[in-house]
Short mmCIF file of C-alpha atoms (C1' of nucleotides) in Angstrom, two decimals:
data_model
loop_
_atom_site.label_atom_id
_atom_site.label_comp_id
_atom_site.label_asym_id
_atom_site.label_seq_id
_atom_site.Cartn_x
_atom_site.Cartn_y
_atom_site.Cartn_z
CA UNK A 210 0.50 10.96 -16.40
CA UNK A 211 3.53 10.75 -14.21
CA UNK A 212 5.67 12.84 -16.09
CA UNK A 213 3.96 16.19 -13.95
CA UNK A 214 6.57 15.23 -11.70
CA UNK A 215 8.93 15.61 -14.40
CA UNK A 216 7.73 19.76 -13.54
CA UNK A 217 9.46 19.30 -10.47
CA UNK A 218 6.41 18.45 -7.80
CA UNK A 219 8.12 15.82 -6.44
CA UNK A 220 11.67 16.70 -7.14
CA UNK A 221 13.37 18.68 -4.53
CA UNK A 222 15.96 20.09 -6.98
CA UNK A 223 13.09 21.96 -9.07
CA UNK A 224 11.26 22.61 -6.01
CA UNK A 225 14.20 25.08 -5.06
CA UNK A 226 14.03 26.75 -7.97
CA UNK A 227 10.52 27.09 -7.84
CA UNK A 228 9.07 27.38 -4.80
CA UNK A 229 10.69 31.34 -4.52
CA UNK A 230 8.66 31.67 -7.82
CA UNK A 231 5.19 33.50 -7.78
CA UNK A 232 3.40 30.57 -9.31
CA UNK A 233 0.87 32.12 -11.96
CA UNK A 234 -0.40 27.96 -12.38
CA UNK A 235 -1.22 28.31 -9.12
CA UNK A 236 -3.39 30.20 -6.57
CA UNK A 237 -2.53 28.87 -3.20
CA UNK A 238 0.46 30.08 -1.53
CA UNK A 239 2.03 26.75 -0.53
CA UNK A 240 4.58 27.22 -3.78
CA UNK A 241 4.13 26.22 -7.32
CA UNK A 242 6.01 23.20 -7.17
CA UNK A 243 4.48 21.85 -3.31
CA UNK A 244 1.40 22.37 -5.02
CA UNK A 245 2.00 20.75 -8.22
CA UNK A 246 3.63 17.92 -6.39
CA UNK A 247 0.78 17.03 -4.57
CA UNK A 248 -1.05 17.41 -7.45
CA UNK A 249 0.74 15.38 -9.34
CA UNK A 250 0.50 12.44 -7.01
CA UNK A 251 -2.66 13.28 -7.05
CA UNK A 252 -3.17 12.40 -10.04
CA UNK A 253 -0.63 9.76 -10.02
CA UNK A 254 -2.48 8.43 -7.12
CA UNK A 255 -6.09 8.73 -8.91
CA UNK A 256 -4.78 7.25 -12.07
CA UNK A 257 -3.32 4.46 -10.23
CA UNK A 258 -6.81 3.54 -9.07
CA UNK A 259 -8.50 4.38 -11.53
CA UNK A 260 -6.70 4.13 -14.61
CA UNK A 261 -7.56 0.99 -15.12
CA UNK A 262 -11.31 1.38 -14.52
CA UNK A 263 -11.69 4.50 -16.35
CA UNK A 264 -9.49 7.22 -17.34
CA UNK A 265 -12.30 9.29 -18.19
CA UNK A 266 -12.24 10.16 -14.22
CA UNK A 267 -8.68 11.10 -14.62
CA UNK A 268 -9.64 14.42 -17.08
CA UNK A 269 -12.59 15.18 -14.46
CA UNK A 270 -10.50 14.87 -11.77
CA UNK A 271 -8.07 17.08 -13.44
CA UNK A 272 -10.42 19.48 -14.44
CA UNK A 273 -11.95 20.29 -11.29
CA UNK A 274 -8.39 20.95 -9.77
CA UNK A 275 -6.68 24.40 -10.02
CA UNK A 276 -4.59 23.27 -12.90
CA UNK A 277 -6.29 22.76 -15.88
CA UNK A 278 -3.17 23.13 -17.72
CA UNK A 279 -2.01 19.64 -16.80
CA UNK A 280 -4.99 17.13 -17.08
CA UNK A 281 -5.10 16.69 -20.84
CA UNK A 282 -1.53 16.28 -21.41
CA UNK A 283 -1.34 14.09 -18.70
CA UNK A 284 -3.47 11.01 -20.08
CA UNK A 285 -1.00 9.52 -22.28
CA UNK A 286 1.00 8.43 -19.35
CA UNK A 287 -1.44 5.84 -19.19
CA UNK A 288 -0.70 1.60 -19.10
CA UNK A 289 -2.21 1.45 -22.42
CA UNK A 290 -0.12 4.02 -23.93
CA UNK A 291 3.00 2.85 -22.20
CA UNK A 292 4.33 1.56 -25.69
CA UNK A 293 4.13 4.90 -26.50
CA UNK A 294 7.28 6.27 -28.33
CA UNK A 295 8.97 8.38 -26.18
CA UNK A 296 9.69 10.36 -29.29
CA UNK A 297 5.87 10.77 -29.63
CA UNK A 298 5.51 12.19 -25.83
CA UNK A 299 5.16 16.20 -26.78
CA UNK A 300 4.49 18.45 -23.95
CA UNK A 301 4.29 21.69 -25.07
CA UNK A 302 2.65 23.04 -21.56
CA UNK A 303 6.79 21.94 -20.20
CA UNK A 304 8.70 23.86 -22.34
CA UNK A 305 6.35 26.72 -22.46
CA UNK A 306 5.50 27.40 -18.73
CA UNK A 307 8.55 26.56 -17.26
CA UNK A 308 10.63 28.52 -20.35
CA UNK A 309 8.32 31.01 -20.23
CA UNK A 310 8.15 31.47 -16.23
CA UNK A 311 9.28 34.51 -14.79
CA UNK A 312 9.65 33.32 -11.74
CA UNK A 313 12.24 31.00 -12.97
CA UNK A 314 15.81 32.93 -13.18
CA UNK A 315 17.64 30.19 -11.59
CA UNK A 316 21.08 31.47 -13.50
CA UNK A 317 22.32 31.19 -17.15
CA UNK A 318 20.80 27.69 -18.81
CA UNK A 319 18.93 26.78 -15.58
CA UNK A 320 15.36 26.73 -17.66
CA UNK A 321 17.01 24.85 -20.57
CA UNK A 322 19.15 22.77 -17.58
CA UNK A 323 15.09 21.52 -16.76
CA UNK A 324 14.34 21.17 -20.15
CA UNK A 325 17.33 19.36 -21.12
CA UNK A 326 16.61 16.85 -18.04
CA UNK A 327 13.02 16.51 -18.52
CA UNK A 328 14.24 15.51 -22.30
CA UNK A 329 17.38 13.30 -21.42
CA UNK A 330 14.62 11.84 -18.89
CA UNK A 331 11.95 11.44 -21.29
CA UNK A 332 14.31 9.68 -23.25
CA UNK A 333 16.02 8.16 -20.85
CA UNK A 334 13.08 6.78 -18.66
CA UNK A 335 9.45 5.65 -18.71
CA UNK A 336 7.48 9.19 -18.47
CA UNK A 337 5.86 7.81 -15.15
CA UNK A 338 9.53 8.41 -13.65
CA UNK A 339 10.04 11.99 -15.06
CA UNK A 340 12.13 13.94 -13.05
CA UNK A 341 11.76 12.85 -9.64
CA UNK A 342 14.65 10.82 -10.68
CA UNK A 343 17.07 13.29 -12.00
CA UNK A 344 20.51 12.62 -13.36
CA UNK A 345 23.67 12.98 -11.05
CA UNK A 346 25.15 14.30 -13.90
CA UNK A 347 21.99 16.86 -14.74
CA UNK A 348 23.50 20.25 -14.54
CA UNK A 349 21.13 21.48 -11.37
CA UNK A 350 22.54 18.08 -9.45
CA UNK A 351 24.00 20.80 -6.99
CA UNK A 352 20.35 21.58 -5.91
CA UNK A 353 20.62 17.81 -4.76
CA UNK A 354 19.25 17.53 -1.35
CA UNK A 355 20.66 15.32 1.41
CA UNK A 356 20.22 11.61 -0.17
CA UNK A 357 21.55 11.44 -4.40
CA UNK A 358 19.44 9.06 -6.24
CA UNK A 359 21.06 6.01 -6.94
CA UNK A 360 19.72 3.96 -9.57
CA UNK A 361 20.42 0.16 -9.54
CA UNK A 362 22.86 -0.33 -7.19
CA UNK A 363 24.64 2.53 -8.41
CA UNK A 364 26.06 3.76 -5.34
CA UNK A 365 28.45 1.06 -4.79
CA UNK A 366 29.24 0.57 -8.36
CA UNK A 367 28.46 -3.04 -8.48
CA UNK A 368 25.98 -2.47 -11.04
CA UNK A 369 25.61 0.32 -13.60
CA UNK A 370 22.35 0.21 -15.59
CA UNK A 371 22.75 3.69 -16.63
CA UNK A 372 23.80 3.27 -20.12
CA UNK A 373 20.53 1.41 -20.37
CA UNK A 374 18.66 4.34 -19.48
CA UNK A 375 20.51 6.52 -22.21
CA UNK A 376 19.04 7.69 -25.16
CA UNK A 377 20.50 5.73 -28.15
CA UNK A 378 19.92 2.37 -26.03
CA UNK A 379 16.82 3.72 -25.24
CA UNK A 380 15.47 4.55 -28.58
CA UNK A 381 15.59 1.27 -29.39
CA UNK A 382 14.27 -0.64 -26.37
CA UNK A 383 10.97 1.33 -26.95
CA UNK A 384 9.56 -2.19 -25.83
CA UNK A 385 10.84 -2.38 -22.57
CA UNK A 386 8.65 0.66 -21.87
CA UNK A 387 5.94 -1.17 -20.11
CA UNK A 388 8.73 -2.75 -18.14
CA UNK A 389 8.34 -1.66 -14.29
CA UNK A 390 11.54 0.08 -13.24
CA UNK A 391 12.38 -0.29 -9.69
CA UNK A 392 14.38 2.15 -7.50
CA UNK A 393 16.86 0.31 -5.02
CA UNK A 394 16.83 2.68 -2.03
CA UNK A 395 20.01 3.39 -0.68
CA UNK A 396 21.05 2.01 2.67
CA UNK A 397 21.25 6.35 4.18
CA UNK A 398 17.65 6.22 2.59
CA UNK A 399 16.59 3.11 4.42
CA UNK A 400 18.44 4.29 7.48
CA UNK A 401 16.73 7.38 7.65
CA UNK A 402 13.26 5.73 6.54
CA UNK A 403 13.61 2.64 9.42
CA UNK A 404 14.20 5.64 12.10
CA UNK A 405 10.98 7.68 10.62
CA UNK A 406 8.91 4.28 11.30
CA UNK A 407 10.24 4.04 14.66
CA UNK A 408 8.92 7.10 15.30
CA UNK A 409 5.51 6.51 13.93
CA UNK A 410 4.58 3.47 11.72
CA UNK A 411 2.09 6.04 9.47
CA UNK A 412 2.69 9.35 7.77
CA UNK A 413 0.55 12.07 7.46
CA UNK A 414 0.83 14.23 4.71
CA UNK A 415 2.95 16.63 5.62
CA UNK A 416 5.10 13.92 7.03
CA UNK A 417 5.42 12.32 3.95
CA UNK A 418 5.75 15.27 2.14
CA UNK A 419 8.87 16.29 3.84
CA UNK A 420 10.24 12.91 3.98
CA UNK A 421 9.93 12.69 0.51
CA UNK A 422 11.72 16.37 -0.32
CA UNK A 423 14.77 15.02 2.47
CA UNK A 424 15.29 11.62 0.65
CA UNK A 425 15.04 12.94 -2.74
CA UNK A 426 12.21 10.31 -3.36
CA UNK A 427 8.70 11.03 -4.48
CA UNK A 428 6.02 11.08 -1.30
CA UNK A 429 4.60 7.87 -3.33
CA UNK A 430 7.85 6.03 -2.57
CA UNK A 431 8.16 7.03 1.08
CA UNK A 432 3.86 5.84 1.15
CA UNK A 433 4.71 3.03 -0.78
CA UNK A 434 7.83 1.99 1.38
CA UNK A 435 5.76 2.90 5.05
CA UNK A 436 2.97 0.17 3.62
CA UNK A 437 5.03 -2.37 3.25
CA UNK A 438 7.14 -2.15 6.49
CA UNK A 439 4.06 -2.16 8.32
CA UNK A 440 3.25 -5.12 5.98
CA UNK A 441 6.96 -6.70 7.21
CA UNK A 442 6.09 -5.90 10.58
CA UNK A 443 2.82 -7.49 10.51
CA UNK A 444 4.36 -10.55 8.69
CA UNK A 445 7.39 -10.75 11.94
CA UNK A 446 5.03 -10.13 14.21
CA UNK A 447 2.98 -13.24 12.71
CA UNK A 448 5.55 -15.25 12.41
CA UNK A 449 6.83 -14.96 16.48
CA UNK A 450 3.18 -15.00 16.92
CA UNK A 451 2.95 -18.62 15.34
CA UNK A 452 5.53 -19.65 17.62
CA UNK A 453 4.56 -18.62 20.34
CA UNK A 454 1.38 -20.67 19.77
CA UNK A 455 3.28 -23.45 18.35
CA UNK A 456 5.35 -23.61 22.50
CA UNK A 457 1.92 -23.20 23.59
CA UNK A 458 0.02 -26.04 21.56
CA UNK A 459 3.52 -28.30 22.32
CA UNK A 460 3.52 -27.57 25.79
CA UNK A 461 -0.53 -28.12 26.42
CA UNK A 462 -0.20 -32.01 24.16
CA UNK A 463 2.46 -32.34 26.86
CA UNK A 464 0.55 -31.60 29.59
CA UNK A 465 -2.31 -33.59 28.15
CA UNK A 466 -0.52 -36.91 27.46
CA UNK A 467 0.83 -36.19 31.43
CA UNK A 468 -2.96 -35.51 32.65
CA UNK A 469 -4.24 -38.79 30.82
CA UNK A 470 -1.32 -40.69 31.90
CA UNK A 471 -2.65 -39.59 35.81
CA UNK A 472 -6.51 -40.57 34.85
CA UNK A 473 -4.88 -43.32 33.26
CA UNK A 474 -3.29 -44.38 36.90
CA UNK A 475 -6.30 -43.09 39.00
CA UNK A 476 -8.66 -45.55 36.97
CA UNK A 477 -6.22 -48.27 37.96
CA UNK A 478 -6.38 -47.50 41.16
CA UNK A 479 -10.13 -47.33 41.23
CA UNK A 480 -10.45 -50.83 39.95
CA UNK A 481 -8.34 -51.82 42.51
CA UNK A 482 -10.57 -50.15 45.67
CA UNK A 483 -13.62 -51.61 47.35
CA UNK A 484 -17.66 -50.75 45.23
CA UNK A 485 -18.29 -48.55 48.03
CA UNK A 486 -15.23 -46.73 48.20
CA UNK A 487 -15.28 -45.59 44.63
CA UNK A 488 -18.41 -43.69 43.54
CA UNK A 489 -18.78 -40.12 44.96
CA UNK A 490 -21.96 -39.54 46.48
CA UNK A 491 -24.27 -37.01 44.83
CA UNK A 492 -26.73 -36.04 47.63
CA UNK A 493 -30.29 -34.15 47.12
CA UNK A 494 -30.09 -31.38 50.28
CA UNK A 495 -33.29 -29.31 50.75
CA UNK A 496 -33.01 -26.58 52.75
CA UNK A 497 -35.41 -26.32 55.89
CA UNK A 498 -35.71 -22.46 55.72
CA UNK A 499 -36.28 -21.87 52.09
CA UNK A 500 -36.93 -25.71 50.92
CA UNK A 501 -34.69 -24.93 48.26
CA UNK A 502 -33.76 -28.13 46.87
CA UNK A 503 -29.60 -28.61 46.21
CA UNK A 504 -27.09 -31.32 44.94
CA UNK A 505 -23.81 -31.68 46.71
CA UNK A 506 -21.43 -34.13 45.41
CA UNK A 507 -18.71 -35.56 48.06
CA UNK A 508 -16.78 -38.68 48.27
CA UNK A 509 -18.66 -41.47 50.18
CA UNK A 510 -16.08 -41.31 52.57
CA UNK A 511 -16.25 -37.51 52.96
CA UNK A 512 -19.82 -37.42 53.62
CA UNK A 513 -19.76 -40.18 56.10
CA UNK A 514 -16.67 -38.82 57.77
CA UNK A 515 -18.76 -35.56 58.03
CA UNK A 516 -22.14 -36.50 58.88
CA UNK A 517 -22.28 -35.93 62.57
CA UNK A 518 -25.33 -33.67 64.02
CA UNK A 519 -23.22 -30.81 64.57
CA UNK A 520 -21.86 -30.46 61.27
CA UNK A 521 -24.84 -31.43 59.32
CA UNK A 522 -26.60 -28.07 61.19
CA UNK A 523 -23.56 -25.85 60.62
CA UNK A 524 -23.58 -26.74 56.84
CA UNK A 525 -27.58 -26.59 56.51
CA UNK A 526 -26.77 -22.56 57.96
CA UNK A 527 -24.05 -22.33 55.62
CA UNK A 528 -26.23 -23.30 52.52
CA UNK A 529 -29.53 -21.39 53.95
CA UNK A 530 -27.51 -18.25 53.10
CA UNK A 531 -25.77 -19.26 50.29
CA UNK A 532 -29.76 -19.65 49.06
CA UNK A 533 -30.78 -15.62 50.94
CA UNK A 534 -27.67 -14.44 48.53
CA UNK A 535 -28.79 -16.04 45.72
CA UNK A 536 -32.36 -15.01 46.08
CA UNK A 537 -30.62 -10.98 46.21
CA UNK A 538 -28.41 -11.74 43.02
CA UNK A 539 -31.01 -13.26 40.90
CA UNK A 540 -33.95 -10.46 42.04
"C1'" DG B 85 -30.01 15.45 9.22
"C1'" DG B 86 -29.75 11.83 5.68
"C1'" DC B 87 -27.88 10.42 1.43
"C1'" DA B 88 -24.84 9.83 -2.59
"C1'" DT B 89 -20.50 10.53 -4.38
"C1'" DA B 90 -15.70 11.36 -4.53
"C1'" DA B 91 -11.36 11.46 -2.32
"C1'" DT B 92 -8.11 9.59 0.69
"C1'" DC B 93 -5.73 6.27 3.44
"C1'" DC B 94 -4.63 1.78 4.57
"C1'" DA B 95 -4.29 -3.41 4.43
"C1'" DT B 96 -3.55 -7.14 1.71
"C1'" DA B 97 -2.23 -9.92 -2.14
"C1'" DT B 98 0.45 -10.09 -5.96
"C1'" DT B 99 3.91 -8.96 -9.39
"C1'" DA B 100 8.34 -8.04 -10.89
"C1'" DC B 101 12.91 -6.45 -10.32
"C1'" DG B 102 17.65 -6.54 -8.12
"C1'" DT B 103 20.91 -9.13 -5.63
"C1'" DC B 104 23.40 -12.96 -4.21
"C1'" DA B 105 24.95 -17.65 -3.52
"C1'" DG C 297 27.11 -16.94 -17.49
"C1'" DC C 298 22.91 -19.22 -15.74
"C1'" DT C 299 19.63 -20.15 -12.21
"C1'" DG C 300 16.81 -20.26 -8.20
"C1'" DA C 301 15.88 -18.13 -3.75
"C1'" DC C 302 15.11 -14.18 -1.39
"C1'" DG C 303 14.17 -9.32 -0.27
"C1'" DT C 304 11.62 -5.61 -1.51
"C1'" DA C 305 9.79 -1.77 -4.52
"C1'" DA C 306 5.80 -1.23 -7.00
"C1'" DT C 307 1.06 -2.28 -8.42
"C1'" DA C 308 -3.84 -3.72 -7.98
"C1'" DT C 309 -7.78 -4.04 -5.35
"C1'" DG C 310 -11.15 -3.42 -1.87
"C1'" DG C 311 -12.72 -1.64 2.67
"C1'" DA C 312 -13.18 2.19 5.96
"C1'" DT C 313 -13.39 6.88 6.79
"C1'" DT C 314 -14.02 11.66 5.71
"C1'" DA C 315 -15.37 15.68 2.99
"C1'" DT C 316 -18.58 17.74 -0.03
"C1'" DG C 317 -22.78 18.90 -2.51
#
DNA sequence: GGCATAATCCATATTACGTCA
DNA sequence: GCTGACGTAATATGGATTATG
C-alpha cells in the first residue's frame, strides 16, 4: 500500500518536481504530489487501522477518493502479502503516469531517475518504505531538502546497513520482508523536531505536513515521533510526579510517628492529673430566645474559670445570634 | 434535529530495532 | 563476537470528536 509514497507524496525531492506539474490525477489545486501525499497516508493511515480488520475498506476507501488510479494497486502492500517477492510487485500505474506525465520535464533522465529509484527502492526496501526514503546516491539527491536521510546510523558511519538494502542481498533475503525497518532520526532531525514540540506538543495538519517536507521524513514519522514525546513527557512527568508523592507520603509517616509520639506523651500526662481535671466537659446550652438546644465542649477548668454571671450572659448573646444567622443560612 | 457511519486524531500498550557498555 | 539493557521508532488498538449522508 505504502509504496504511493514511492510517487513522491511524501518525498520532498518528487514533490519539487511535481508540484509545478498540472496534475491530470488530480483535481484540487494543492499540487499532485501534496495531494497524493496526503492521500497516500491516507491510505497508509486507513490500512494501518484497518488492514488488519478488513482490507475490503481499503478499496472503498480508495474508491471514493479522487484517485481511483491508486486503490487497486495499492492492496498488495498489505501484512499478509509482505512475503511478497519484490520481483512480483508490478506497478504499471508508476511507470506509466509518471513516464507518461507531461508535467514532468524535470531534465534529461529525471522520469527514468524516479523510475530507477522507485525500482532500486522496490528492490532495495519493503514497498511500505518506497520512496520517502530515497537514496543519497539517487540521481535527483540534489532536490534533497534541508535534513538527508540517514539510514542506520549512517551519518556518522558507525554503521552501514546499506549493502543490506541492495538488490543482490536483497533478492535473497526475500524473508526478511516482514521484518520492520526502523529509521534512526538524525540528531539535526531530532533537534529540529524537540524545538517544534516546544512550540506546541500537537500538530495539525498542515504542521505536520510541512514538518514532514523540511525533515525529509514522511508526515507519519513526524505524527508518529510527536505521539511518543508526548508519551515521554507524560512518562517524566509521572515519574517526578511519583516523587513528589513519595517526599509527601515520607514526610506525612514522619509527621505521624511525631503526632503519636505527642498523644503518646499527652496520655501520660493525663494519667498522671487529678479525675476531675481530665475529661472535657460537654455541656447541653439552650438558648433563652430561640430555645435552640446546643453542645459546647470546654475543658472543666475552662468552663469553671468562665462561668461567672457576666460572661455566661455575654456568651448566651453571642450564641442567640449565632442561632438568628443560622436560621437566615438554612431558610 | 436525531441518528448511523466513516474519518480523523490522540493516548496507551506493546513490539522490535539500533546502540552501547 | 555475544549479550543484556536501554532508548525509541513503529505498530496495534480503542476512545473521543467531527463530518457527512
Amino acid at each position: 500500500m505504502e509504496l504511493a509514497l514511492s510517487l513522491g507524496g511524501d518525498t520532498p525531492k518528487p514533490i519539487l518536481f511535481l508540484e509545478k506539474s498540472s496534475s491530470s490525477s488530480c483535481s484540487k489545486d494543492v499540487g499532485f504530489c501534496m495531494d497524493l501525499g496526503k492521500f497516500s497516508e491516507e491510505l497508509d493511515e486507513v490500512g494501518r487501522r484497518k488492514r488488519s480488520r478488513n482490507h475490503q475498506e481499503i478499496i472503498s476507501k480508495g474508491s471514493s477518493t479522487d484517485h481511483p488510479s491508486l486503490q487497486l494497486d495499492l492492496l498488495p502492500f498489505s501484512p499478509v502479502s509482505r512475503n511478497t517477492s519484490s520481483s512480483q510487485l508490478c506497478f504499471p500505474w508508476l511507470s506509466q503516469n509518471l513516464a507518461s506525465e507531461p508535467g514532468l520535464t524535470h531534465g534529461p533522465g529525471g522520469g527514468k531517475a524516479i523510475l530507477d529509484m522507485n525500482r532500486r527502492q522496490l528492490v532495495a526496501e519493503e514497498a511500505e518504505e518506497g520512496a520517502a526514503l530515497s537514496s543519497p546516491n539517487s540521481e535527483i539527491s540534489s532536490f534533497q531538502m534541508n535534513f538527508p536521510i540517514y539510514r542506520n546510523g549512517n551519518l556518522n558511519g558507525k554503521r552501514d546497513h546499506s549493502e543490506n538494502y541492495n538488490s543482490s542481498s536483497r533478492a535473497s533475503d526475500e524473508e526478511d520482508a516482514s521484518a520492520r525497518k526502523k529509521l534512526r532520526l538524525t540528531k539535526e532531525q531530532s533537534a529540529f523536531l524537540e524545538e517544534s514540540f516546544k512550540e506546541h506538543n500537537t500538530l495539525n495538519p498542515k504542521q505536520k505536513l510541512a514538518l514532514a517536507k523540511q525533515l525529509n521524513l514522511r508526515p507519519r514519522q513526524v505524527e508518529v515521533w510527536f505521539q511518543n514525546r508526548r508519551a515521554r513527557t507524560k512518562l517524566k512527568q509521572t515519574e517526578v510526579d511519583c516523587e513528589y508523592l513519595k517526599k509527601c507520603c515520607e514526610t506525612l509517616t514522619e509527621e505521624n510517628k511525631r503526632m503519636q509520639k505527642e498523644l503518646q506523651e499527652l496520655r501520660a500526662l493525663k494519667s498522671s492529673q487529678p479525675f476531675h481535671m481530665q475529661l472535657p466537659a460537654t455541656t447541653l446550652t439552650m438558648c433563652p430566645s430561640c430555645e435552640r438546644v446546643s453542645t459546647t465542649t470546654t475543658s472543666f477548668a475552662a468552663t469553671t474559670a468562665t462561668a461567672t454571671p457576666a460572661a455566661t450572659a455575654s456568651n448566651t448573646a453571642a450564641l442567640h445570634n449565632n442561632h438568628k444567622l443560622i436560621s437566615l443560612m438554612t431558610k
